[in-house]
Amino acid sequence: MASGPKVEMCKNRAMSRDRRRQQALSSRRHRVVVLALDGVIPFELGIPSRIFGARLGESQETLYDVVTCAAVPGRVDTDIDVPLVVERGPEELATADTVVVPATHRQLPELTEGVLSDTVAETFAHLRPGTRVISICTASFIVAATGMLDGRRATTHWMHAARFQRLYPKVRVDPDVLFVDEGDVLTSAGVAAGLDLCLHVVRRDHGVTVANRIARQCVVPPWRDGGQAQYVEHLVREPAAPTTAAARAWALERLGDSLSLADLAEHAGMSVRSFTRRFRAEMGTSPGQWLTSQRVELARQLLEGTDLPVDSIARRAGFGTAASLRQHLGATLGVAPATYRRTFRPVVR
């Protein structure tokens, strides 16, 4: 066996290469790899590039590097009459900080039988430990088949939630939300909820201000109220039915004021009982819970985007006192206002 100075020199060179590789990884931009499986839905395939690849500011900089790969490089069929040609293969997943899996309409065993196919298993084997994984719509079935969602909350399109729970009983399926953030694994509801989830990830990574800027570029709301309940067929209202939209818009302009349920109902021209029932049907939550969530969201924006004292933010957001703000922020996010501000203040680039 070889030994001595030459072996030490080789070891030192190898260590130097490893250090350079680690430095390159730490200095580069966050890399998002989108996995296009056969039968992919083009709309959902395009969401990650549109959100994470958004160009910001006068210098048109991007915050993420976004690439697309396939389980097998080459032709990838879609659910429309236009196929794709994807040049990158599954080895790209080994370079990813975040992997996004859009939904597919192909009858894969992950979606029909709750079984992990060899192709998906071999593809996901390239993932590095700690890689963040995001699924859009029914791609949650594919992520669940790998076992990554066992014992965790997840969501999917409301039309497929019952089947999702039946095929993957170890997953705690929540059919009422637009997305679920479990830290390193995130799942979204159907189609456009992929926009909500990707904007949430940007908000988590870079703060409210950046996420709002991207949302404006895409002409979509930076945050949608309620959950999937508002889209389930039996809850869709007739066009002539009264709506709570005007009252919600009115309240959003007055979050710092003392707003009662009676105030909201009066502005909507309904009784309190009718307003409460209609509000829950439209938004999937109660007026009080919605109002609190909007105030928390405003407080988050002010904590991230201003230098206002916590007392002032509490008053502007309608909580009245810093103690009340701490209580609600702690209950919702699990952190105090000062801690949140230190963690999520937007990065200056």
XYZ file of C-alpha atoms in Angstrom:
349
model
C 0.000 0.000 0.000
C 1.374 3.423 -0.936
C 2.316 5.785 1.897
C 4.450 8.797 2.644
C 4.577 12.332 1.233
C 2.849 11.506 -2.073
C -0.191 10.058 -0.285
C -0.369 13.093 2.011
C -0.088 15.382 -1.011
C -2.983 13.580 -2.712
C -5.054 13.807 0.446
C -4.341 17.526 0.739
C -5.287 18.081 -2.884
C -8.529 16.140 -2.398
C -9.338 18.171 0.732
C -8.596 21.363 -1.181
C -10.950 20.309 -3.974
C -13.649 19.512 -1.410
C -13.226 22.904 0.227
C -13.437 24.664 -3.139
C -16.544 22.666 -3.994
C -18.183 23.574 -0.675
C -17.245 27.229 -1.120
C -18.754 27.207 -4.607
C -21.947 25.643 -3.250
C -22.210 28.173 -0.426
C -21.561 31.203 -2.656
C -23.912 30.335 -5.512
C -27.569 31.231 -5.682
C -30.219 28.890 -4.338
C -30.835 26.271 -7.034
C -34.376 25.144 -7.853
C -34.734 21.988 -9.944
C -38.155 21.280 -11.472
C -38.892 17.623 -12.198
C -41.001 17.102 -15.337
C -42.584 13.648 -15.340
C -44.485 12.144 -18.274
C -47.975 13.618 -18.494
C -46.915 16.829 -16.741
C -49.383 19.727 -16.745
C -47.680 22.636 -18.572
C -49.328 25.341 -16.469
C -47.982 23.834 -13.262
C -44.603 23.111 -14.838
C -44.237 26.816 -15.595
C -45.104 28.101 -12.110
C -41.670 27.594 -10.471
C -39.801 29.334 -13.286
C -42.249 32.240 -13.242
C -42.058 32.771 -9.476
C -38.509 31.741 -8.585
C -37.069 33.018 -11.858
C -38.623 36.474 -11.535
C -36.247 39.332 -12.321
C -36.225 42.068 -9.704
C -35.184 45.680 -9.751
C -33.457 47.811 -12.351
C -30.548 45.394 -12.640
C -32.976 42.554 -13.439
C -31.301 40.223 -10.947
C -32.759 36.847 -10.011
C -32.697 35.307 -6.544
C -32.746 31.665 -7.668
C -31.277 29.548 -10.439
C -34.116 27.481 -11.950
C -33.587 24.456 -14.205
C -35.849 21.654 -15.435
C -34.982 17.977 -15.597
C -36.707 14.718 -16.472
C -36.516 11.194 -15.106
C -35.205 10.232 -18.560
C -33.748 13.043 -20.721
C -35.460 13.634 -24.054
C -39.132 13.726 -24.978
C -41.578 14.280 -22.129
C -45.277 14.037 -22.931
C -47.657 16.563 -21.394
C -51.389 16.452 -20.760
C -51.973 18.565 -23.884
C -51.074 17.865 -27.511
C -47.628 19.476 -27.240
C -44.699 17.356 -25.987
C -41.536 18.781 -24.420
C -37.866 18.059 -24.943
C -36.004 18.126 -21.626
C -32.250 17.843 -21.978
C -31.294 17.455 -18.304
C -31.623 14.135 -16.500
C -32.331 13.096 -12.893
C -28.735 13.700 -11.807
C -29.703 17.404 -11.638
C -31.571 16.624 -8.419
C -28.206 16.128 -6.731
C -27.430 19.823 -7.375
C -30.744 21.104 -6.007
C -31.414 23.121 -2.893
C -35.125 22.886 -3.684
C -36.918 20.366 -5.906
C -40.365 21.165 -7.283
C -42.593 18.360 -8.594
C -45.547 19.582 -10.705
C -48.595 17.371 -11.150
C -49.011 14.851 -13.945
C -52.165 13.364 -15.448
C -50.376 10.119 -16.312
C -51.801 7.147 -14.409
C -48.654 6.471 -12.414
C -48.724 3.772 -9.695
C -48.024 6.482 -7.118
C -51.365 8.081 -8.008
C -53.472 4.964 -8.535
C -52.063 2.253 -6.259
C -49.991 4.013 -3.611
C -46.870 2.237 -4.851
C -43.464 3.758 -5.543
C -42.391 3.015 -9.120
C -38.815 2.131 -10.005
C -38.502 5.250 -12.166
C -39.505 7.632 -9.377
C -37.419 5.735 -6.802
C -34.312 5.928 -8.990
C -34.961 9.609 -9.709
C -35.419 10.603 -6.056
C -32.339 8.604 -5.081
C -30.301 11.520 -6.451
C -31.615 13.895 -3.755
C -29.071 15.186 -1.250
C -30.044 15.089 2.453
C -31.713 18.328 3.498
C -33.042 19.202 0.044
C -36.355 21.032 0.236
C -39.119 19.274 -1.737
C -42.257 21.012 -3.030
C -45.224 19.319 -4.701
C -47.942 21.033 -6.714
C -51.457 19.552 -6.749
C -51.522 15.736 -7.072
C -47.734 15.524 -7.195
C -48.168 15.127 -3.426
C -49.025 11.479 -4.202
C -45.566 11.060 -5.720
C -43.821 12.643 -2.736
C -45.939 10.557 -0.340
C -44.921 7.363 -2.124
C -41.291 8.055 -1.189
C -42.210 8.083 2.506
C -41.206 11.715 3.015
C -44.706 12.638 4.177
C -45.194 9.810 6.673
C -46.463 11.223 9.969
C -46.723 14.720 8.499
C -49.480 17.060 7.360
C -50.003 17.450 3.631
C -52.625 18.589 1.181
C -53.603 17.992 -2.430
C -56.439 18.937 -4.778
C -59.719 18.651 -2.846
C -61.178 16.318 -5.491
C -58.446 13.750 -4.766
C -58.001 14.224 -1.008
C -60.032 11.146 0.002
C -58.055 8.910 -2.363
C -54.800 10.453 -1.147
C -55.698 9.581 2.463
C -56.782 6.064 1.488
C -53.577 5.313 -0.435
C -51.270 6.942 2.123
C -52.829 6.434 5.583
C -49.611 7.507 7.365
C -50.028 11.037 5.964
C -52.256 13.505 7.852
C -54.199 14.916 4.917
C -55.710 18.388 5.294
C -58.104 18.957 2.357
C -59.143 22.459 3.433
C -55.946 24.481 2.989
C -54.180 25.950 -0.034
C -50.790 24.636 1.061
C -48.959 22.989 3.940
C -45.429 23.921 5.035
C -43.685 21.123 6.917
C -40.279 22.754 6.733
C -38.333 20.654 4.247
C -41.428 19.194 2.541
C -44.234 21.434 1.283
C -47.431 20.474 -0.530
C -50.063 22.552 -2.304
C -53.648 22.139 -3.382
C -54.814 22.152 -6.986
C -53.251 24.034 -9.897
C -53.140 27.761 -8.972
C -52.391 26.912 -5.340
C -48.907 26.181 -6.674
C -48.584 29.948 -7.111
C -49.601 30.482 -3.492
C -47.053 27.955 -2.263
C -44.153 29.231 -4.381
C -44.866 32.808 -3.241
C -44.942 31.530 0.337
C -41.501 29.992 -0.167
C -40.144 33.283 -1.538
C -41.726 35.063 1.434
C -40.044 32.562 3.761
C -36.665 32.907 2.038
C -36.566 36.647 1.299
C -39.423 38.337 3.123
C -42.786 39.902 2.399
C -41.489 42.819 0.346
C -39.784 40.605 -2.242
C -42.722 38.188 -2.454
C -45.159 41.070 -2.948
C -42.999 42.505 -5.723
C -42.983 39.166 -7.564
C -46.742 38.793 -7.092
C -47.289 42.212 -8.640
C -45.153 41.266 -11.634
C -47.286 38.159 -12.121
C -50.528 40.099 -11.506
C -51.618 37.673 -8.782
C -52.490 38.289 -5.120
C -49.466 37.829 -2.836
C -51.697 36.077 -0.326
C -55.114 34.484 -0.877
C -57.585 34.320 1.980
C -59.260 31.125 3.099
C -58.643 27.582 1.956
C -59.938 25.089 -0.573
C -63.399 25.083 0.996
C -64.288 28.141 -1.067
C -63.669 26.157 -4.282
C -65.457 22.891 -3.474
C -68.368 22.465 -5.881
C -71.187 22.278 -3.350
C -70.058 25.571 -1.794
C -69.931 27.631 -4.989
C -72.588 30.332 -4.769
C -74.942 31.501 -7.478
C -73.849 34.777 -9.115
C -76.903 36.594 -7.751
C -76.249 35.547 -4.133
C -75.013 38.192 -1.678
C -71.264 38.244 -1.082
C -68.941 39.297 1.734
C -66.247 40.586 -0.655
C -67.083 44.285 -0.160
C -67.046 43.909 3.618
C -63.693 42.146 3.484
C -62.204 44.880 1.289
C -63.618 47.512 3.648
C -62.117 45.749 6.680
C -58.686 45.415 5.070
C -58.514 49.207 4.824
C -59.303 49.522 8.551
C -57.357 46.754 10.272
C -56.059 49.227 12.839
C -59.616 50.094 13.935
C -61.797 48.204 16.383
C -63.960 46.102 14.056
C -66.842 44.009 15.319
C -68.784 41.255 13.608
C -71.792 43.586 13.637
C -69.751 46.240 11.792
C -68.811 43.788 9.038
C -72.353 42.455 8.710
C -73.793 45.964 8.542
C -71.350 46.941 5.791
C -72.384 43.824 3.828
C -76.069 44.648 4.315
C -76.778 41.332 6.090
C -77.793 40.144 9.504
C -74.956 38.897 11.696
C -76.213 35.334 11.336
C -76.489 35.470 7.539
C -73.128 37.218 7.226
C -71.381 34.621 9.385
C -72.884 31.752 7.395
C -72.062 33.351 4.017
C -68.548 34.306 5.150
C -67.703 30.755 6.190
C -69.106 29.373 2.921
C -66.958 31.759 0.872
C -63.773 31.800 2.911
C -63.710 28.480 4.734
C -63.176 30.206 8.092
C -65.025 32.466 10.548
C -64.964 36.280 10.281
C -63.045 36.551 13.560
C -60.376 34.047 12.507
C -60.020 35.746 9.119
C -59.671 39.182 10.708
C -56.974 37.920 13.083
C -55.046 36.285 10.239
C -55.155 39.538 8.225
C -53.867 41.483 11.211
C -51.069 38.989 11.746
C -50.149 39.282 8.065
C -50.082 43.090 8.286
C -47.915 42.878 11.414
C -45.526 40.561 9.578
C -45.217 43.022 6.703
C -44.552 45.916 9.082
C -41.988 43.921 11.063
C -40.147 43.016 7.882
C -40.470 46.213 5.910
C -40.288 49.016 8.496
C -38.320 50.119 11.556
C -41.483 50.951 13.515
C -41.445 50.008 17.214
C -43.437 46.923 18.165
C -45.968 49.061 20.059
C -46.696 51.103 16.933
C -47.007 47.976 14.780
C -49.428 46.469 17.303
C -51.669 49.554 17.051
C -51.500 49.746 13.241
C -52.359 46.057 12.903
C -55.329 46.345 15.242
C -53.936 44.399 18.206
C -53.814 47.478 20.413
C -50.863 46.528 22.597
C -47.480 44.879 22.146
C -48.574 42.165 24.577
C -51.577 41.308 22.409
C -49.394 41.250 19.286
C -46.897 38.940 21.011
C -49.727 36.630 22.033
C -51.243 36.391 18.547
C -47.910 36.159 16.723
C -46.775 33.475 19.145
C -49.986 31.498 18.666
C -49.792 31.772 14.876
C -46.054 31.617 14.134
C -44.539 30.393 17.377
C -42.162 33.365 17.745
C -42.101 36.799 19.374
C -42.211 39.953 17.199
C -38.548 40.804 17.830
C -37.448 37.280 16.939
C -39.532 37.308 13.774
C -38.085 40.668 12.726
C -34.504 39.450 13.142
C -35.210 36.277 11.167
C -37.341 37.532 8.297
C -36.254 41.078 7.571
C -35.754 41.220 3.761
C -32.223 40.606 2.507
C -30.594 43.716 0.995
C -28.982 42.850 -2.314
